[in-house]
Coordinates of C-alpha atoms in Angstrom, one line a residue:
Chain A
M225 CA 116.1 84.1 93.8
S226 CA 117.3 82.5 97.0
Q227 CA 117.9 86.0 98.6
I228 CA 114.3 87.0 97.7
S229 CA 113.0 83.8 99.3
L230 CA 115.1 84.4 102.4
V231 CA 113.6 87.9 102.9
A232 CA 110.1 86.5 102.1
K233 CA 110.5 83.8 104.7
I234 CA 111.5 86.0 107.6
T235 CA 108.8 88.5 106.7
F236 CA 106.2 85.8 106.5
K237 CA 107.3 84.2 109.8
D238 CA 107.5 87.6 111.6
C239 CA 104.0 88.6 110.4
I240 CA 102.3 85.3 111.0
R241 CA 103.5 85.4 114.7
T242 CA 102.2 88.9 115.2
K243 CA 99.4 88.8 117.8
G244 CA 97.5 91.5 116.0
L245 CA 97.1 89.2 113.1
Y246 CA 95.2 86.7 115.3
G247 CA 92.9 89.6 116.1
I248 CA 92.1 90.0 112.4
F249 CA 91.4 86.3 112.1
L250 CA 89.2 86.4 115.2
L251 CA 87.3 89.4 113.8
G252 CA 86.8 87.5 110.6
I253 CA 85.4 84.5 112.4
I254 CA 83.0 86.6 114.4
L255 CA 81.8 88.3 111.2
F256 CA 81.2 84.9 109.7
A257 CA 79.2 83.9 112.7
A258 CA 77.2 87.1 112.3
N259 CA 76.8 86.2 108.6
I260 CA 74.9 83.1 109.6
I261 CA 72.6 85.0 111.9
F262 CA 72.0 88.0 109.7
T263 CA 71.5 86.3 106.3
G264 CA 68.4 84.6 107.9
M265 CA 66.7 88.0 108.0
F266 CA 66.8 88.3 104.2
S267 CA 64.4 85.6 103.4
F268 CA 64.5 85.7 99.6
E269 CA 68.1 86.6 99.2
I270 CA 69.8 84.2 101.6
G271 CA 72.2 82.8 99.1
K272 CA 73.2 86.2 97.7
M273 CA 73.6 87.7 101.1
A274 CA 75.7 84.8 102.4
V275 CA 78.2 85.0 99.5
D276 CA 78.2 88.8 99.6
M277 CA 79.0 89.0 103.3
G278 CA 81.5 86.1 103.2
L279 CA 83.6 87.8 100.4
S280 CA 83.3 91.2 102.0
V281 CA 84.8 89.8 105.3
I282 CA 87.8 88.4 103.4
S283 CA 88.3 91.8 101.6
F284 CA 87.8 93.7 104.9
S285 CA 90.3 91.6 106.8
G286 CA 92.8 91.8 104.0
L287 CA 92.6 95.5 103.8
I288 CA 93.1 95.9 107.6
F289 CA 96.2 93.7 107.2
I290 CA 97.5 95.9 104.4
F291 CA 96.8 99.3 105.9
F292 CA 97.8 98.5 109.5
F293 CA 100.4 95.7 109.3
S294 CA 102.1 95.8 105.9
I295 CA 102.7 99.6 105.8
Q296 CA 103.9 99.5 109.4
S297 CA 106.1 96.5 108.7
F298 CA 107.9 98.5 106.0
F299 CA 108.2 101.7 108.0
N300 CA 109.5 99.7 111.0
D301 CA 112.3 98.4 108.8
F302 CA 113.2 102.0 108.0
E303 CA 112.6 103.7 111.4
K304 CA 114.0 101.0 113.6
K305 CA 116.8 100.3 111.1
T306 CA 115.9 96.6 110.9
I307 CA 116.7 97.0 107.3
Y308 CA 120.4 97.2 108.2
M309 CA 120.3 93.6 109.2
I310 CA 119.2 92.7 105.6
I311 CA 121.0 95.3 103.4
S312 CA 124.4 94.7 105.1
R313 CA 124.3 91.2 103.6
P314 CA 124.7 90.4 99.9
I315 CA 121.0 91.3 99.3
S316 CA 120.2 94.1 96.9
K317 CA 117.5 96.7 97.5
A318 CA 115.5 95.2 94.6
E319 CA 115.7 91.7 96.3
Y320 CA 114.6 93.3 99.5
I321 CA 111.5 95.0 98.0
I322 CA 110.5 91.8 96.1
G323 CA 111.2 89.6 99.1
K324 CA 109.3 91.8 101.5
F325 CA 106.3 92.0 99.0
S326 CA 106.4 88.2 98.6
G327 CA 106.4 87.6 102.4
L328 CA 103.5 90.0 103.0
G329 CA 101.7 88.6 99.9
L330 CA 102.1 85.1 101.4
V331 CA 100.3 86.3 104.5
I332 CA 97.5 87.7 102.4
L333 CA 97.2 84.4 100.5
F334 CA 97.2 82.4 103.8
S335 CA 94.6 84.7 105.3
S336 CA 92.4 84.5 102.1
L337 CA 92.7 80.7 102.3
V338 CA 91.7 80.4 105.9
L339 CA 88.9 83.1 105.6
G340 CA 87.8 81.7 102.3
L341 CA 87.2 78.3 103.9
C342 CA 85.4 80.0 106.8
A343 CA 83.3 81.9 104.2
A344 CA 82.4 78.6 102.4
I345 CA 81.4 77.0 105.7
S346 CA 79.4 80.1 106.8
F347 CA 77.6 80.0 103.4
K348 CA 76.8 76.4 103.8
L349 CA 75.5 76.9 107.3
S350 CA 73.5 80.0 106.3
V351 CA 71.6 78.3 103.5
M352 CA 71.1 75.0 105.3
G353 CA 67.4 74.3 105.2
H354 CA 66.9 77.1 102.7
E355 CA 68.2 75.3 99.6
A356 CA 65.5 76.7 97.5
Y357 CA 66.9 80.2 97.9
I358 CA 70.4 79.2 96.6
P359 CA 70.7 80.9 93.2
Q360 CA 70.0 78.5 90.3
H361 CA 73.5 78.8 88.7
F362 CA 75.6 79.1 91.8
T363 CA 78.7 77.0 91.6
W364 CA 81.5 76.5 94.2
S365 CA 84.2 76.8 91.5
F366 CA 83.0 80.3 90.7
F367 CA 82.7 81.1 94.4
F368 CA 86.4 80.2 94.8
I369 CA 87.4 82.1 91.6
A370 CA 85.7 85.2 93.1
I371 CA 87.9 84.7 96.2
L372 CA 91.0 84.3 94.0
F373 CA 90.3 87.6 92.2
L374 CA 89.5 89.3 95.5
T375 CA 93.0 88.1 96.7
L376 CA 94.5 89.5 93.5
S377 CA 93.0 92.9 94.2
L378 CA 94.4 92.8 97.8
L379 CA 97.8 92.0 96.3
I380 CA 97.5 95.0 94.0
M381 CA 96.7 97.1 97.1
L382 CA 99.8 95.6 98.7
G383 CA 101.9 96.6 95.7
I384 CA 100.4 100.1 95.8
S385 CA 101.1 100.4 99.6
V386 CA 104.7 99.3 98.9
L387 CA 105.0 102.0 96.3
W388 CA 103.7 104.7 98.5
T389 CA 105.9 103.5 101.4
C390 CA 109.0 103.8 99.2
A391 CA 107.9 107.2 97.9
T392 CA 107.1 108.8 101.2
S393 CA 109.0 109.3 104.4
H394 CA 106.2 109.1 106.9
Q395 CA 104.0 106.2 107.8
F396 CA 100.8 108.2 108.0
I397 CA 101.3 109.8 104.5
G398 CA 101.9 106.3 103.1
F399 CA 98.7 105.0 104.8
L400 CA 96.7 108.0 103.6
L401 CA 97.8 107.7 100.0
S402 CA 97.2 104.0 99.9
L403 CA 93.7 104.5 101.4
M404 CA 92.9 107.2 98.8
T405 CA 94.1 105.0 96.0
Y406 CA 91.9 102.2 97.3
F407 CA 88.8 104.4 97.3
I408 CA 89.5 105.9 93.9
G409 CA 90.3 102.5 92.5
H410 CA 87.0 101.1 93.7
N411 CA 84.8 103.9 92.6
M412 CA 86.4 105.2 89.5
E413 CA 84.6 102.8 87.1
T414 CA 81.2 103.9 88.6
V415 CA 82.1 107.6 88.3
K416 CA 83.4 107.1 84.8
N417 CA 80.3 105.3 83.6
M418 CA 78.1 107.9 85.3
I419 CA 79.8 110.8 83.5
L420 CA 79.7 109.0 80.2
S421 CA 76.1 108.1 80.5
T422 CA 75.1 111.8 81.1
K423 CA 76.5 112.6 77.7
I424 CA 77.1 116.2 78.9
F425 CA 80.5 116.1 77.3
P426 CA 81.4 114.8 73.8
S427 CA 83.6 111.7 73.9
D428 CA 86.7 113.7 72.8
A429 CA 86.2 116.5 75.5
L430 CA 89.1 117.2 77.9
P431 CA 87.2 115.9 81.1
I432 CA 86.5 112.6 79.3
K433 CA 90.1 112.3 78.1
T434 CA 91.3 113.1 81.7
I435 CA 89.0 110.5 83.2
N436 CA 90.2 107.9 80.7
L437 CA 93.8 108.7 81.4
V438 CA 93.3 108.6 85.2
S439 CA 91.5 105.3 84.8
W440 CA 94.6 103.9 83.1
I441 CA 97.0 105.2 85.8
L442 CA 95.1 104.3 88.9
P443 CA 94.1 100.7 89.5
N444 CA 90.5 99.7 88.5
L445 CA 89.8 97.6 91.5
A446 CA 86.1 97.3 90.7
V447 CA 86.9 94.7 87.9
F448 CA 88.2 92.3 90.5
D449 CA 85.0 92.5 92.5
L450 CA 83.0 89.4 91.4
K451 CA 80.8 89.2 94.5
T452 CA 77.5 89.8 92.7
Q453 CA 78.4 87.5 89.8
A454 CA 79.5 84.8 92.3
A455 CA 76.3 85.1 94.3
Y456 CA 74.1 84.7 91.2
G457 CA 76.3 82.3 89.5
L458 CA 76.8 84.7 86.5
M459 CA 80.2 83.6 85.5
P460 CA 82.0 86.0 83.1
D461 CA 83.7 84.4 80.1
V462 CA 87.1 82.9 80.7
I463 CA 88.9 85.3 78.3
S464 CA 87.8 88.4 80.3
L465 CA 88.9 86.6 83.5
I466 CA 92.3 86.0 82.0
W467 CA 92.6 89.6 80.9
I468 CA 91.6 90.8 84.4
A469 CA 94.2 88.5 85.9
L470 CA 96.9 89.8 83.5
Y471 CA 95.9 93.4 84.2
G472 CA 96.3 92.7 88.0
L473 CA 99.6 90.9 87.7
S474 CA 101.0 93.6 85.4
Y475 CA 99.9 96.3 87.8
I476 CA 101.7 94.6 90.7
G477 CA 104.8 94.2 88.5
L478 CA 104.7 97.9 87.6
C479 CA 104.3 99.0 91.2
L480 CA 107.3 96.9 92.2
I481 CA 109.4 98.2 89.4
I482 CA 108.7 101.8 90.3
S483 CA 109.2 101.0 94.0
I484 CA 112.6 99.5 93.3
W485 CA 113.6 102.5 91.2
I486 CA 112.6 104.9 94.0
F487 CA 114.1 102.8 96.7
N488 CA 117.5 102.5 94.9
R489 CA 117.7 106.3 95.1
R490 CA 116.7 106.5 98.7
E491 CA 119.3 106.9 101.4
L492 CA 119.1 104.7 104.4
A493 CA 120.4 107.3 106.9
Chain B
M146 CA 148.2 96.5 103.0
T147 CA 145.3 98.9 103.0
I148 CA 142.0 97.2 103.4
I149 CA 139.6 100.1 103.8
N150 CA 140.3 103.4 102.0
F151 CA 138.2 106.5 102.4
S152 CA 139.4 108.9 99.6
E153 CA 138.3 112.5 100.0
I154 CA 134.8 111.8 101.1
S155 CA 132.4 114.6 101.6
K156 CA 128.8 114.2 102.7
S157 CA 126.0 116.7 103.5
F158 CA 122.4 116.2 104.5
P159 CA 119.4 118.5 103.8
H160 CA 118.7 120.8 106.8
G161 CA 115.7 123.0 106.1
F162 CA 116.4 124.8 102.9
K163 CA 120.2 124.4 103.3
R164 CA 122.5 121.4 103.4
Q165 CA 124.4 120.6 106.6
L166 CA 127.9 119.2 106.2
A167 CA 128.5 115.9 107.9
L168 CA 131.9 115.0 106.5
K169 CA 134.4 117.1 104.7
N170 CA 137.2 115.6 102.6
L171 CA 137.7 112.6 104.8
S172 CA 140.7 110.6 103.7
L173 CA 141.6 107.6 105.9
K174 CA 143.3 104.3 105.4
I175 CA 142.9 101.2 107.6
N176 CA 145.3 98.4 107.2
Q177 CA 144.8 94.7 107.2
G178 CA 144.8 93.0 110.6
E179 CA 144.6 96.2 112.7
V180 CA 142.0 97.3 115.2
F181 CA 141.1 100.9 114.4
G182 CA 139.1 103.0 116.8
F183 CA 137.1 105.9 115.5
L184 CA 136.6 108.5 118.1
G185 CA 134.6 111.7 118.2
P186 CA 131.9 113.5 120.1
N187 CA 128.2 113.1 119.3
G188 CA 127.5 114.4 115.8
A189 CA 131.1 114.2 114.7
G190 CA 130.3 112.1 111.7
K191 CA 131.4 108.6 112.9
S192 CA 128.1 106.8 112.1
T193 CA 127.8 108.7 108.8
S194 CA 131.3 107.4 107.8
I195 CA 130.2 103.8 108.7
K196 CA 126.9 104.2 106.7
L197 CA 128.9 105.5 103.7
L198 CA 131.3 102.5 104.1
L199 CA 128.4 100.1 104.0
N200 CA 126.7 101.9 101.1
F201 CA 123.6 102.7 103.1
I202 CA 124.1 106.3 102.0
K203 CA 126.0 107.8 99.0
P204 CA 128.8 110.4 99.3
D205 CA 128.5 113.8 97.7
S206 CA 132.1 113.4 96.4
G207 CA 134.9 111.0 96.9
K208 CA 135.3 107.2 96.8
I209 CA 135.5 104.4 99.3
F210 CA 137.4 101.1 98.6
I211 CA 137.2 97.9 100.5
K212 CA 140.2 95.8 99.4
D213 CA 140.0 96.7 95.7
L214 CA 136.2 96.9 95.5
L215 CA 134.5 100.2 95.0
V216 CA 131.7 100.8 97.5
G217 CA 128.5 101.6 95.6
K218 CA 129.5 99.6 92.5
D219 CA 131.0 96.3 93.5
N220 CA 129.6 93.6 95.9
F221 CA 131.6 93.7 99.1
Q222 CA 129.0 92.7 101.7
N223 CA 130.4 89.1 102.1
L224 CA 133.7 90.6 103.3
I225 CA 132.1 92.5 106.1
G226 CA 130.6 91.7 109.5
Y227 CA 128.6 94.7 110.6
L228 CA 127.1 95.6 114.0
P229 CA 124.8 98.6 114.0
E230 CA 124.7 101.1 116.9
I231 CA 121.3 99.7 118.0
P232 CA 120.8 96.3 116.5
C233 CA 117.2 95.7 115.6
F234 CA 115.8 92.4 114.4
Y235 CA 112.4 91.0 113.5
E236 CA 111.0 90.7 117.0
N237 CA 108.9 87.6 116.4
L238 CA 111.8 85.5 115.1
T239 CA 114.0 83.4 117.3
A240 CA 117.8 84.0 117.7
L241 CA 118.4 80.8 115.6
E242 CA 116.1 81.9 112.9
I243 CA 117.9 85.3 112.7
L244 CA 121.2 83.7 112.5
S245 CA 119.9 81.2 109.9
F246 CA 118.8 84.1 107.8
C247 CA 122.1 86.0 108.2
G248 CA 124.2 82.9 107.4
R249 CA 122.1 81.8 104.4
A250 CA 122.1 85.3 103.0
S251 CA 125.9 85.3 103.3
N252 CA 125.9 82.2 101.1
I253 CA 126.8 79.7 103.9
D254 CA 125.3 76.2 103.3
K255 CA 122.5 75.1 105.6
K256 CA 124.5 72.6 107.7
T257 CA 127.5 74.8 108.2
C258 CA 125.2 77.7 109.0
K259 CA 123.4 75.7 111.8
D260 CA 126.7 74.5 113.3
R261 CA 128.2 78.0 113.2
S262 CA 125.1 79.5 114.7
W263 CA 125.4 77.3 117.8
D264 CA 129.1 78.1 118.0
V265 CA 128.6 81.9 118.0
L266 CA 125.7 81.7 120.3
K267 CA 127.8 79.7 122.7
K268 CA 130.7 82.2 122.4
L269 CA 128.3 85.1 123.3
N270 CA 126.5 83.3 126.1
L271 CA 123.3 83.2 124.2
E272 CA 123.0 79.4 123.9
H273 CA 120.2 79.2 126.4
A274 CA 118.2 81.8 124.4
A275 CA 118.7 80.3 121.0
K276 CA 115.0 79.4 120.6
W277 CA 113.6 82.5 122.3
Q278 CA 111.8 85.2 120.3
I279 CA 113.8 88.4 120.0
R280 CA 111.0 90.4 121.7
T281 CA 111.9 88.7 125.0
F282 CA 115.6 89.7 124.7
S283 CA 117.1 92.5 126.8
K284 CA 119.1 95.3 125.2
G285 CA 122.4 93.6 126.0
M286 CA 121.2 90.3 124.6
K287 CA 120.3 92.0 121.3
Q288 CA 123.7 93.6 121.2
R289 CA 125.3 90.3 121.7
L290 CA 123.1 88.7 119.0
G291 CA 124.2 91.5 116.7
I292 CA 127.8 90.6 117.3
A293 CA 126.9 86.9 116.7
A294 CA 125.4 87.8 113.4
A295 CA 128.5 89.7 112.4
L296 CA 130.8 86.8 113.3
L297 CA 128.7 84.1 111.7
H298 CA 130.1 84.1 108.2
D299 CA 133.7 84.6 109.4
P300 CA 134.5 87.7 107.3
D301 CA 137.9 89.4 107.1
I302 CA 136.6 92.9 108.1
F303 CA 134.4 93.8 111.1
I304 CA 132.7 97.2 111.4
F305 CA 131.2 97.9 114.8
D306 CA 129.2 101.0 115.5
E307 CA 129.4 101.7 119.2
P308 CA 129.7 98.0 120.1
M309 CA 129.8 98.6 123.9
S310 CA 126.8 101.0 124.1
G311 CA 124.1 99.8 126.4
L312 CA 126.1 96.8 127.8
D313 CA 126.7 96.0 131.4
P314 CA 130.3 95.4 132.6
I315 CA 130.0 91.6 131.9
G316 CA 128.7 92.3 128.4
R317 CA 131.5 94.8 127.7
H318 CA 134.1 92.3 128.9
L319 CA 132.6 89.7 126.6
I320 CA 132.7 92.0 123.6
T321 CA 136.3 93.1 124.5
D322 CA 137.3 89.5 124.5
V323 CA 135.7 89.0 121.1
I324 CA 137.6 92.0 119.6
L325 CA 140.9 90.7 121.1
E326 CA 140.3 87.3 119.7
L327 CA 139.6 88.9 116.2
K328 CA 142.9 90.8 116.6
D329 CA 144.7 87.6 117.4
N330 CA 143.2 86.0 114.3
K331 CA 144.6 89.0 112.2
K332 CA 141.1 90.2 111.3
T333 CA 140.6 93.9 110.6
V334 CA 138.3 95.7 113.1
F335 CA 137.0 99.2 112.5
F336 CA 134.9 100.5 115.4
S337 CA 133.4 103.7 116.6
T338 CA 133.2 104.5 120.3
H339 CA 133.1 107.1 123.0
I340 CA 134.7 104.9 125.6
L341 CA 138.4 105.9 125.7
S342 CA 139.5 103.1 128.0
D343 CA 138.3 100.5 125.4
V344 CA 140.3 102.4 122.8
E345 CA 143.5 102.2 124.9
R346 CA 143.0 98.5 125.5
L347 CA 142.0 97.4 122.1
C348 CA 143.3 99.7 119.3
D349 CA 146.4 99.6 117.2
R350 CA 145.5 103.0 115.7
I351 CA 142.9 105.6 116.2
G352 CA 141.2 108.4 114.2
V353 CA 139.6 111.4 115.9
L354 CA 136.7 113.1 114.1
D355 CA 134.9 116.3 115.0
K356 CA 132.2 118.1 113.0
G357 CA 133.1 116.1 109.9
H358 CA 136.8 116.9 110.0
L359 CA 139.4 114.2 110.7
L360 CA 141.7 115.8 113.3
F361 CA 144.0 112.9 113.9
S362 CA 144.9 109.5 112.5
G363 CA 147.7 107.4 113.9
E364 CA 149.0 105.3 116.7
I365 CA 147.8 106.0 120.3
N366 CA 151.3 107.1 121.5
Q367 CA 151.4 109.8 118.7
I368 CA 148.2 111.4 120.0
L369 CA 149.8 111.7 123.4
N370 CA 151.8 114.7 122.0
H371 CA 148.6 116.7 122.5
G372 CA 148.1 115.7 126.2
S373 CA 149.3 113.6 129.0
T374 CA 146.5 111.0 128.8
L375 CA 144.3 109.9 125.9
E376 CA 141.4 111.8 127.4
D377 CA 143.4 115.0 127.8
A378 CA 144.8 114.7 124.2
F379 CA 141.3 114.0 122.8
V380 CA 139.7 117.0 124.6
Q381 CA 142.6 119.3 123.5
L382 CA 142.2 118.3 119.9
I383 CA 138.4 118.9 120.0
K384 CA 138.9 122.3 121.7
I385 CA 141.5 123.4 119.2
N386 CA 139.1 122.4 116.3
Q387 CA 136.1 124.2 117.9
G388 CA 138.3 127.3 118.4
K389 CA 139.2 127.2 114.7
N390 CA 135.6 126.9 113.7
N391 CA 134.6 129.8 115.9
V392 CA 137.3 132.0 114.3
T393 CA 136.1 130.9 110.8
N394 CA 132.5 131.7 111.7

């Protein structure tokens, strides 16, 4: 455990001091400022727009971090051989993977915390003087639960990018596969529902079975997107939230187990 | 007493659709307390041997033992201080943070780690840069920090991959002094190099490797049977081996 926390600590410190990360935060803050300006243009949906944009900015910043920093950080370890500094100590490859994931995950948690507070402030400022347009059932607790689930979906994407990084030997391929998984994960539920609603195929037809199988293998990221519910204050029941959280955590665990399995077989030449 | 034992190690790497041989039946023993220099031209297999020794890569066949521990099965990392050919660190961390990580990972307690970090930084003339981020370091400073990290947990065995590469004469002198001090303290040092003058000054025994074959292993005066100087003898050995390979091909 201590070896994992050591790797996590240096990864977190190294990332948090990266100048590019400040750029992401700056971009986030600019988008929040834009949020205050633009939501005023949607006179009847100010509350909904403010929540929607606020959560989208957190998601966007998190994804930039994963695609451009996390994947690069892993590949730098392999290409610049920084990993030798770690693996030549009594640290196993499994501890390295979990430590690295934890360090990068901490950066995502930190960024969600900072940008989440910015989103809350920008929401507050956007609806100031327009209190009548705040959805009737809106609650701050559900707003922050939505941020929590958004962060969980980012951690799943981080787990997936770790997996693709371990499985491929080139940074661009790792990036491309992670990006594809993100798009499929976000749209799969919609595509599945669309095909099922057309009733072209019977429920036991091969295309339906294939879609069901793929929807189990690839992450269903759409279930973590609670933006609309948060904006209208339509809180799902607690049991389904617990199931979604368990699904997310299991998916991360599975990604890490497969990553470790692959990485243990990889030569660090 | 043998402290490092390469036993019939072979290793090849994928090269297109074929596999290219990097080491063939390497058997080599390094004794406790000796400074062993590993010589060879570029691509001879020196770094591959070191990577195998540290379990970064796995051999196709054969076994490597460090003391009685089997590399790839047992935990041996705490016995070793390793300096890579080009030491790379997390660039946004300070030298002290790097050493703190290395020491704590090698199971040194926090206070001892802090004290030892300052000691090794002082020894390698890096005391002034202790709180600088690594990205501000020159190549030579990184090399010295790499040595500091290897010395930190006071292991019995040191493995240095081209320790003098990229260093200015003062840096080389400093590293030479460190190796001589380790020799005085009866530590085992296994290092690869191209610089023959360093070998003559530092090594008790040497090994000469070319195209994955160990051509010679023994004391320096024994290799002088092949030439009047170490350089002559080294060149002769390599030429003879390349002649053999050409005949075989």
